[in-house]
Amino acid sequence: MATKDLSQYDANSVPSAQNIRFGIVVAEWNQEITFALAEGAINTLKKHGATDENILVKYVPGSFELPLGAQYFAEMENVDAVIILGCVIQGETRHFDFICQGVTQGTIDLNLKYNKPFVFGVLTTENQQQALDRAGGKHGNKGDEAAITAIKMVALKTSFQ
Ligand SMILES: Nc1c(NC[C@H](O)[C@H](O)[C@H](O)CO)[nH]c(=O)[nH]c1=O
Ligand SMILES: CC(=O)[C@@H](O)COP(=O)(O)O
């Protein structure tokens, strides 16, 4: 099945991010990948009007810690959305499965607990190449996708107010 280019989107469908405050929590594991995701997210947020002072970036050791790092943003910073960025690459054991399950469920729980967007920007790949392909490679950058998602979800919430 063809993989969508994660960086391709209709720019005209994206609201302004000018007045939106973002938290970005980044896993240090596989930082060659995760730092590229963060760069893509930050560049995309700025492309759509976000200001430097409204983009706060924090780091956690690994993807399993991403939900707690994101919760710290919700509890201690006045942010409109949190972008969660990580990269989990399959190893020899089932550890991959449990990390992916943990960060996935944790992210879902945060969205519903805090009634604001916590965007799942975590790559879960079979190997390093698949991750490189989705962190600025041939399949685009998942950080771009996560940034657009954050902007759109904040705008959606605002539309109900
Ligand atoms: N193998 C990967 C990890 N492992 C570390 C865990 O995320 C966690 O930090 C540890 O289990 C302690 O709680 N993390 C990734 O982000 N990516 C991996 O491929
Ligand atoms: C996905 C991971 O947790 C990574 O550390 C792979 O570890 P392992 O080879 O022990 O499964």
Short mmCIF file of C-alpha atoms and ligand atoms in Angstrom, two decimals:
data_model
loop_
_atom_site.label_atom_id
_atom_site.label_comp_id
_atom_site.label_asym_id
_atom_site.label_seq_id
_atom_site.Cartn_x
_atom_site.Cartn_y
_atom_site.Cartn_z
CA MET A 1 0.00 0.00 0.00
CA ALA A 2 1.37 3.39 -0.96
CA THR A 3 2.49 5.56 1.95
CA LYS A 4 1.06 9.07 1.97
CA ASP A 5 3.65 11.85 1.85
CA LEU A 6 3.45 13.16 5.41
CA SER A 7 4.47 16.66 4.34
CA GLN A 8 1.93 17.09 1.58
CA TYR A 9 -1.18 19.06 2.54
CA ASP A 10 -3.43 21.84 1.29
CA ALA A 11 -1.92 24.95 2.88
CA ASN A 12 -5.14 26.84 2.17
CA SER A 13 -6.98 24.50 4.54
CA VAL A 14 -4.74 25.38 7.49
CA PRO A 15 -5.86 28.19 9.82
CA SER A 16 -3.39 30.75 11.16
CA ALA A 17 -1.31 29.60 14.13
CA GLN A 18 -0.48 33.20 15.06
CA ASN A 19 -2.23 33.21 18.42
CA ILE A 20 -1.78 29.53 19.34
CA ARG A 21 0.65 28.41 22.07
CA PHE A 22 2.27 25.03 21.50
CA GLY A 23 4.17 22.61 23.68
CA ILE A 24 6.41 20.11 21.94
CA VAL A 25 7.75 17.12 23.87
CA VAL A 26 10.53 15.18 22.18
CA ALA A 27 11.99 11.76 23.03
CA GLU A 28 15.80 11.63 23.07
CA TRP A 29 15.88 7.97 22.02
CA ASN A 30 16.74 7.82 18.27
CA GLN A 31 17.48 11.55 18.44
CA GLU A 32 18.77 11.65 14.84
CA ILE A 33 15.16 10.94 13.92
CA THR A 34 13.28 12.73 16.70
CA PHE A 35 15.24 15.97 16.37
CA ALA A 36 14.42 15.98 12.65
CA LEU A 37 10.75 15.50 13.53
CA ALA A 38 10.98 18.44 15.91
CA GLU A 39 12.63 20.64 13.28
CA GLY A 40 9.87 19.79 10.84
CA ALA A 41 7.17 20.53 13.38
CA ILE A 42 8.69 23.85 14.43
CA ASN A 43 9.28 24.98 10.85
CA THR A 44 5.72 24.09 9.89
CA LEU A 45 4.22 25.88 12.89
CA LYS A 46 6.20 29.01 12.01
CA LYS A 47 5.24 28.70 8.32
CA HIS A 48 1.63 29.05 9.47
CA GLY A 49 2.21 32.01 11.77
CA ALA A 50 3.31 30.62 15.11
CA THR A 51 5.81 32.78 16.99
CA ASP A 52 9.02 31.63 18.69
CA GLU A 53 7.73 32.62 22.12
CA ASN A 54 4.64 30.45 21.56
CA ILE A 55 6.61 27.29 20.79
CA LEU A 56 7.95 25.59 23.92
CA VAL A 57 10.14 22.49 23.52
CA LYS A 58 11.00 19.96 26.22
CA TYR A 59 12.79 16.59 26.09
CA VAL A 60 12.23 13.22 27.76
CA PRO A 61 14.50 10.14 27.71
CA GLY A 62 12.28 7.85 25.63
CA SER A 63 8.89 7.49 24.03
CA PHE A 64 7.49 5.74 27.08
CA GLU A 65 8.02 9.02 28.99
CA LEU A 66 6.31 11.16 26.36
CA PRO A 67 2.82 11.12 27.93
CA LEU A 68 4.13 12.28 31.31
CA GLY A 69 6.23 14.99 29.68
CA ALA A 70 3.15 16.10 27.77
CA GLN A 71 1.11 16.10 30.98
CA TYR A 72 3.70 18.39 32.59
CA PHE A 73 2.98 20.87 29.79
CA ALA A 74 -0.76 20.65 30.45
CA GLU A 75 -0.30 21.09 34.19
CA MET A 76 2.43 23.73 34.28
CA GLU A 77 2.23 25.72 31.06
CA ASN A 78 -0.63 27.56 29.40
CA VAL A 79 -0.53 25.75 26.05
CA ASP A 80 -3.33 25.22 23.53
CA ALA A 81 -1.89 21.99 22.16
CA VAL A 82 0.96 19.57 22.80
CA ILE A 83 2.84 17.83 20.00
CA ILE A 84 4.31 14.48 21.06
CA LEU A 85 7.33 13.34 19.02
CA GLY A 86 9.19 10.05 19.28
CA CYS A 87 10.57 7.15 17.31
CA VAL A 88 10.24 3.54 18.41
CA ILE A 89 12.16 1.03 16.28
CA GLN A 90 11.52 -2.72 16.56
CA GLY A 91 14.28 -4.64 18.27
CA GLU A 92 14.71 -8.31 19.12
CA THR A 93 12.06 -8.54 21.81
CA ARG A 94 8.46 -7.47 22.47
CA HIS A 95 9.64 -4.34 24.29
CA PHE A 96 8.66 -2.39 21.16
CA ASP A 97 5.05 -3.51 21.55
CA PHE A 98 4.77 -2.33 25.13
CA ILE A 99 6.37 1.05 24.50
CA CYS A 100 4.07 1.66 21.53
CA GLN A 101 1.03 0.60 23.52
CA GLY A 102 2.03 2.79 26.44
CA VAL A 103 2.67 5.97 24.48
CA THR A 104 -0.42 5.43 22.35
CA GLN A 105 -2.83 4.87 25.23
CA GLY A 106 -1.18 7.59 27.27
CA THR A 107 -1.68 10.09 24.46
CA ILE A 108 -5.33 9.12 24.02
CA ASP A 109 -5.91 9.51 27.76
CA LEU A 110 -4.37 13.01 27.78
CA ASN A 111 -6.57 14.24 24.93
CA LEU A 112 -9.70 13.26 26.82
CA LYS A 113 -8.47 14.24 30.32
CA TYR A 114 -7.43 17.77 29.39
CA ASN A 115 -9.93 18.36 26.55
CA LYS A 116 -7.21 19.75 24.31
CA PRO A 117 -5.10 18.34 21.44
CA PHE A 118 -2.18 16.08 22.28
CA VAL A 119 -0.94 15.11 18.84
CA PHE A 120 0.57 11.67 18.26
CA GLY A 121 3.75 12.27 16.30
CA VAL A 122 5.46 9.00 17.16
CA LEU A 123 7.07 6.84 14.48
CA THR A 124 6.73 3.11 15.16
CA THR A 125 8.89 1.41 12.57
CA GLU A 126 10.40 -1.96 11.72
CA ASN A 127 13.83 -0.48 11.07
CA GLN A 128 15.94 2.69 10.95
CA GLN A 129 15.38 3.27 7.24
CA GLN A 130 11.61 3.41 7.60
CA ALA A 131 12.12 6.03 10.29
CA LEU A 132 14.54 8.08 8.20
CA ASP A 133 12.07 7.96 5.31
CA ARG A 134 9.42 9.60 7.55
CA ALA A 135 11.66 12.19 9.23
CA GLY A 136 12.42 14.27 6.18
CA GLY A 137 13.01 11.49 3.69
CA LYS A 138 11.03 10.12 0.78
CA HIS A 139 7.80 9.93 2.77
CA GLY A 140 8.06 13.44 4.16
CA ASN A 141 8.27 14.44 7.81
CA LYS A 142 5.83 13.26 10.45
CA GLY A 143 6.67 16.37 12.43
CA ASP A 144 5.08 18.44 9.66
CA GLU A 145 1.95 16.32 9.83
CA ALA A 146 1.80 16.63 13.61
CA ALA A 147 2.12 20.42 13.46
CA ILE A 148 -0.71 20.76 10.94
CA THR A 149 -2.87 18.44 13.02
CA ALA A 150 -2.25 20.55 16.13
CA ILE A 151 -3.21 23.78 14.38
CA LYS A 152 -6.37 22.28 12.89
CA MET A 153 -7.51 20.72 16.17
CA VAL A 154 -7.06 23.97 18.11
CA ALA A 155 -9.06 25.75 15.41
CA LEU A 156 -11.74 23.06 15.66
CA LYS A 157 -12.05 23.54 19.42
CA THR A 158 -12.21 27.30 18.97
CA SER A 159 -15.02 26.91 16.42
CA PHE A 160 -17.26 25.47 19.16
CA GLN A 161 -16.69 28.41 21.52
N1 LIG B 1 13.76 1.22 22.31
C1 LIG B 1 13.24 2.50 22.31
C2 LIG B 1 12.96 3.18 23.48
N2 LIG B 1 13.18 2.61 24.70
C3 LIG B 1 13.18 3.36 25.95
C4 LIG B 1 11.76 3.59 26.50
O1 LIG B 1 11.04 4.55 25.73
C5 LIG B 1 11.83 4.10 27.95
O2 LIG B 1 12.59 5.29 27.96
C6 LIG B 1 12.46 3.08 28.87
O3 LIG B 1 11.72 1.86 28.77
C7 LIG B 1 12.44 3.56 30.33
O4 LIG B 1 11.12 3.83 30.74
N3 LIG B 1 12.43 4.43 23.44
C8 LIG B 1 12.18 5.04 22.23
O5 LIG B 1 11.71 6.18 22.19
N4 LIG B 1 12.47 4.38 21.06
C9 LIG B 1 12.98 3.12 21.06
O6 LIG B 1 13.22 2.55 19.96
C1 LIG B 2 12.16 -0.96 21.01
C2 LIG B 2 13.14 -1.01 22.08
O1 LIG B 2 12.81 -1.05 23.27
C3 LIG B 2 14.58 -1.20 21.74
O2 LIG B 2 15.34 -0.92 22.89
C4 LIG B 2 14.78 -2.63 21.26
O3 LIG B 2 15.17 -3.42 22.33
P1 LIG B 2 15.26 -5.02 22.22
O4 LIG B 2 16.19 -5.38 21.07
O5 LIG B 2 15.79 -5.42 23.56
O6 LIG B 2 13.86 -5.51 21.94
#
